[in-house]
PDB file of C-alpha atoms in Angstrom:
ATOM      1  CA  UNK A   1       0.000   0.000   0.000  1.00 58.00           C
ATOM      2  CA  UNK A   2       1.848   3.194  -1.256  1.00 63.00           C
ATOM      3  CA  UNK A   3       1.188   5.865   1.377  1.00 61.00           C
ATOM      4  CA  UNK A   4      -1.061   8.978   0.420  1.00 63.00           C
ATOM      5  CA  UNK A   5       0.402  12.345  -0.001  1.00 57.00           C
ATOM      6  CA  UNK A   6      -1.187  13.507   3.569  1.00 60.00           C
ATOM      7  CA  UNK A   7       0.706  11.215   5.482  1.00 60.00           C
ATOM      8  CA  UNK A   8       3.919  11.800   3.530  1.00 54.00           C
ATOM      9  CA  UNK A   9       3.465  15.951   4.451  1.00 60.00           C
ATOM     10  CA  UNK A  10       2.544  14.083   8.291  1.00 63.00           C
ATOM     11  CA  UNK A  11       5.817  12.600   8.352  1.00 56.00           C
ATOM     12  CA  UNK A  12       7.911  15.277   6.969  1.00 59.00           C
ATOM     13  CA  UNK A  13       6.781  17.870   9.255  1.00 61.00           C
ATOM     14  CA  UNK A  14       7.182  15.421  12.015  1.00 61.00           C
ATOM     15  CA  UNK A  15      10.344  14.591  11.288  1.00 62.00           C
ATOM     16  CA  UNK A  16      11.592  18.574  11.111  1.00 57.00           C
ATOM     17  CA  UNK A  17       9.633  19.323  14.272  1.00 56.00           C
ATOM     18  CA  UNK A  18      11.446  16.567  15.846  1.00 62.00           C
ATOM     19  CA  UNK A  19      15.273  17.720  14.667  1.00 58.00           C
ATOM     20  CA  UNK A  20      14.419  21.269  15.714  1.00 60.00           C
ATOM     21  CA  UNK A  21      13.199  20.269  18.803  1.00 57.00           C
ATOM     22  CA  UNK A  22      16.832  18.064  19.461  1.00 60.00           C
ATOM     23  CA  UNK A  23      18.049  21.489  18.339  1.00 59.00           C
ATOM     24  CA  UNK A  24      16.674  24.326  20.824  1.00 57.00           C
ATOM     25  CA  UNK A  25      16.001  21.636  23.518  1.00 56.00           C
ATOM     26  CA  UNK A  26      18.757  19.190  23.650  1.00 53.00           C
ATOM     27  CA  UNK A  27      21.217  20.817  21.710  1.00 53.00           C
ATOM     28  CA  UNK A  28      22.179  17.933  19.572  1.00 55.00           C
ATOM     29  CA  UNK A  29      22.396  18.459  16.232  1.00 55.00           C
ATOM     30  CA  UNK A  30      22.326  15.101  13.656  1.00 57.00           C
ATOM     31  CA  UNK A  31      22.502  17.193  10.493  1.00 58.00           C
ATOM     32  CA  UNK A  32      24.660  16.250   7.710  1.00 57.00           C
ATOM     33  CA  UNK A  33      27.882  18.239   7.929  1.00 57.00           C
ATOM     34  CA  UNK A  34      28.222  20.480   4.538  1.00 54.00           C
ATOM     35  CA  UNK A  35      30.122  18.887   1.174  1.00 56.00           C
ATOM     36  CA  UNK A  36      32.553  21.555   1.232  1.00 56.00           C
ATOM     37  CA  UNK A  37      33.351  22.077   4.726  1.00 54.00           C
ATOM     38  CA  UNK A  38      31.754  25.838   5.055  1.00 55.00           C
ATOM     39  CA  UNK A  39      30.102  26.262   8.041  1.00 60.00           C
ATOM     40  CA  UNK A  40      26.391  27.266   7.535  1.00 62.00           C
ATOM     41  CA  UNK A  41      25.468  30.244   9.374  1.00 58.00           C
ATOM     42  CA  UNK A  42      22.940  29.925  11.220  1.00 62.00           C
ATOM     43  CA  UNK A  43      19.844  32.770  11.733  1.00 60.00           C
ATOM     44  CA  UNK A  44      20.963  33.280  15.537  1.00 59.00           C
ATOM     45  CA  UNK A  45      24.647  33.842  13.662  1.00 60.00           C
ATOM     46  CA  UNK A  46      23.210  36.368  11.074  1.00 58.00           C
ATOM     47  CA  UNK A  47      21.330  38.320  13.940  1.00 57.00           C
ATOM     48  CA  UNK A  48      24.837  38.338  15.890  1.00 62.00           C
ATOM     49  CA  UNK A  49      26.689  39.703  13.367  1.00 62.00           C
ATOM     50  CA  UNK A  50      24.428  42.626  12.955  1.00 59.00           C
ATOM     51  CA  UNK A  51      22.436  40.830   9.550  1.00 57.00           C
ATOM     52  CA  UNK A  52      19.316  42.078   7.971  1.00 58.00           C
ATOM     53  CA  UNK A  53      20.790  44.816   5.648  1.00 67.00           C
ATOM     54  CA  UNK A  54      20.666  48.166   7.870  1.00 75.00           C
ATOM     55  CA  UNK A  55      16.833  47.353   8.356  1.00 83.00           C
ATOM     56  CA  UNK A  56      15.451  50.317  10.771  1.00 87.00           C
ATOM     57  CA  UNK A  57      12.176  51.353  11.447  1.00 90.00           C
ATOM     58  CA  UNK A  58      11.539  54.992  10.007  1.00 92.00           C
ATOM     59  CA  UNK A  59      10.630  57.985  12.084  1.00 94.00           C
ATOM     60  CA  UNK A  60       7.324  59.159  12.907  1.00 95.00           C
ATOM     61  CA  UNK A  61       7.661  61.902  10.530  1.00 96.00           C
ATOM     62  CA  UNK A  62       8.338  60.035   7.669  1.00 96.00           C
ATOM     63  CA  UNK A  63       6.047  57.388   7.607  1.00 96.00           C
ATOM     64  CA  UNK A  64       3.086  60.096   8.715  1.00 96.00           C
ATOM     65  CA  UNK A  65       4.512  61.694   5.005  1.00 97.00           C
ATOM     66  CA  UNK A  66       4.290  58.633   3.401  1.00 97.00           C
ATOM     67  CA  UNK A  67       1.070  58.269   5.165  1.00 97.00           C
ATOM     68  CA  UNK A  68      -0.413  61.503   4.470  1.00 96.00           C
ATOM     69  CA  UNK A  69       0.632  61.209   0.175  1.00 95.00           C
ATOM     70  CA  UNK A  70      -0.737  57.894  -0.159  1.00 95.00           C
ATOM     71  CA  UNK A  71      -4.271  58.610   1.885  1.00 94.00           C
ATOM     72  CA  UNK A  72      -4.576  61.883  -0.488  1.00 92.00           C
ATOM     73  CA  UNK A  73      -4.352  59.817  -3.466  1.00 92.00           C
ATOM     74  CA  UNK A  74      -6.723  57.175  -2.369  1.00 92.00           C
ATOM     75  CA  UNK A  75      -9.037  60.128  -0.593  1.00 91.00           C
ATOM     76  CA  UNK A  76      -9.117  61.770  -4.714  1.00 89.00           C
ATOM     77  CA  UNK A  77     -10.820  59.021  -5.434  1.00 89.00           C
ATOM     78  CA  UNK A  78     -13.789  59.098  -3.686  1.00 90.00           C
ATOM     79  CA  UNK A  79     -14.022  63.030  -3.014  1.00 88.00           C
ATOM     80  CA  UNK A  80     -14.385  65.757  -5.371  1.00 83.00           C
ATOM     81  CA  UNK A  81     -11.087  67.931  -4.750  1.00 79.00           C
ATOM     82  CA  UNK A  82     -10.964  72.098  -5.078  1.00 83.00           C
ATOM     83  CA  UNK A  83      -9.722  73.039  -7.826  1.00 73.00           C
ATOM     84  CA  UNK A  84      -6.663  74.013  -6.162  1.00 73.00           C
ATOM     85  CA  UNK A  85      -5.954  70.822  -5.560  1.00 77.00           C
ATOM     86  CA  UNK A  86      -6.283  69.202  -9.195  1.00 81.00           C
ATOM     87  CA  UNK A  87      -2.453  68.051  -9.182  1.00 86.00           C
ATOM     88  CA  UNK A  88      -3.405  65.542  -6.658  1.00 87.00           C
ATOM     89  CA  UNK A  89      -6.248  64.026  -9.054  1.00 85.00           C
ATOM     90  CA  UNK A  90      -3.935  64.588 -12.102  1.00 88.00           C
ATOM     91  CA  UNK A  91      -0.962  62.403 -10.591  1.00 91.00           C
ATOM     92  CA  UNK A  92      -2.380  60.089  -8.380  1.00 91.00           C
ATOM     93  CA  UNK A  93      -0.319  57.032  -9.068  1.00 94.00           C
ATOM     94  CA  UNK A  94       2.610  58.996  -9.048  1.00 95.00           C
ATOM     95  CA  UNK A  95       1.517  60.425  -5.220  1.00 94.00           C
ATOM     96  CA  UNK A  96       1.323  56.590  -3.610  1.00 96.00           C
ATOM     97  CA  UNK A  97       4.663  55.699  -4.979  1.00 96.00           C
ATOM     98  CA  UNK A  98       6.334  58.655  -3.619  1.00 97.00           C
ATOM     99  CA  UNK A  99       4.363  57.962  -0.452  1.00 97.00           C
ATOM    100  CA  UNK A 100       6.167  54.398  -0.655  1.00 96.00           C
ATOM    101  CA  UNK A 101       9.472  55.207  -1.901  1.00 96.00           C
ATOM    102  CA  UNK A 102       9.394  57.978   1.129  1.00 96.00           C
ATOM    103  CA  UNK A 103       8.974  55.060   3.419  1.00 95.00           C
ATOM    104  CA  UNK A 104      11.249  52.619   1.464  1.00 94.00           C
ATOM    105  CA  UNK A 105      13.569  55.453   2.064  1.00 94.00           C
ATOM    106  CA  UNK A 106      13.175  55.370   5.937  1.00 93.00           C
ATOM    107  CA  UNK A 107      13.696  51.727   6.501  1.00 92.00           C
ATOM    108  CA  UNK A 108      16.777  51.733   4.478  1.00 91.00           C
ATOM    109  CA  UNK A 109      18.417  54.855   5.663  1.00 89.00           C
ATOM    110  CA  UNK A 110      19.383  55.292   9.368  1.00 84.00           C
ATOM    111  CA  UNK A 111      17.966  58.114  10.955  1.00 82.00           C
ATOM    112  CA  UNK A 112      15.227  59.015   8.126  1.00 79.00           C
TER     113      UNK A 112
END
């Protein structure tokens, strides 16, 4: 009786809850050592070492800007704008990705 693809996805996940389990309980690890004797870094190792690319949660100020251009795109769309404000219905796509390159910005620039 070939087993059904259910209990194959049963066993596999077993079997990886089990090694991580040896892992972050008992500390053993039964892992194949790599071909080419590089040491794989681990996420714990990456986190050490400072990993994650610069990542930093932007300032108030500049996600309430990137806030405040994408809401006035999306709020053009359902509102009748003055007149004074016709560049705003004019370039709306152009106003969310500014609002999201503004906040791309902060999360990739320290102190932004």
């Amino acid at each position: 009786m070939t087993p059904s693809l259910a209990d194959k996805t049963t066993l596999a996940t077993s079997a990886c809850l089990q090694h991580e389990y040896k892992m972050a309980v008992v500390g053993q690890d039964d892992s194949p050592e790599p071909q080419d004797n590089v040491k794989r870094e681990t996420t714990m190792d990456f986190a050490r070492r400072g990993g994650g690319g610069g990542l930093s949660a932007p300032k108030i100020v500049t996600f309430v800007i990137s806030l405040l251009l994408v809401l006035l795109a999306v709020v053009s769309l359902y509102t009748h704008l003055p007149a004074s404000l016709g560049f705003v219905n004019q370039h709306r796509f152009w106003l969310v990705v500014a609002g999201y390159a503004v906040l791309t910005l902060g999360v990739l620039l320290p102190g932004v």
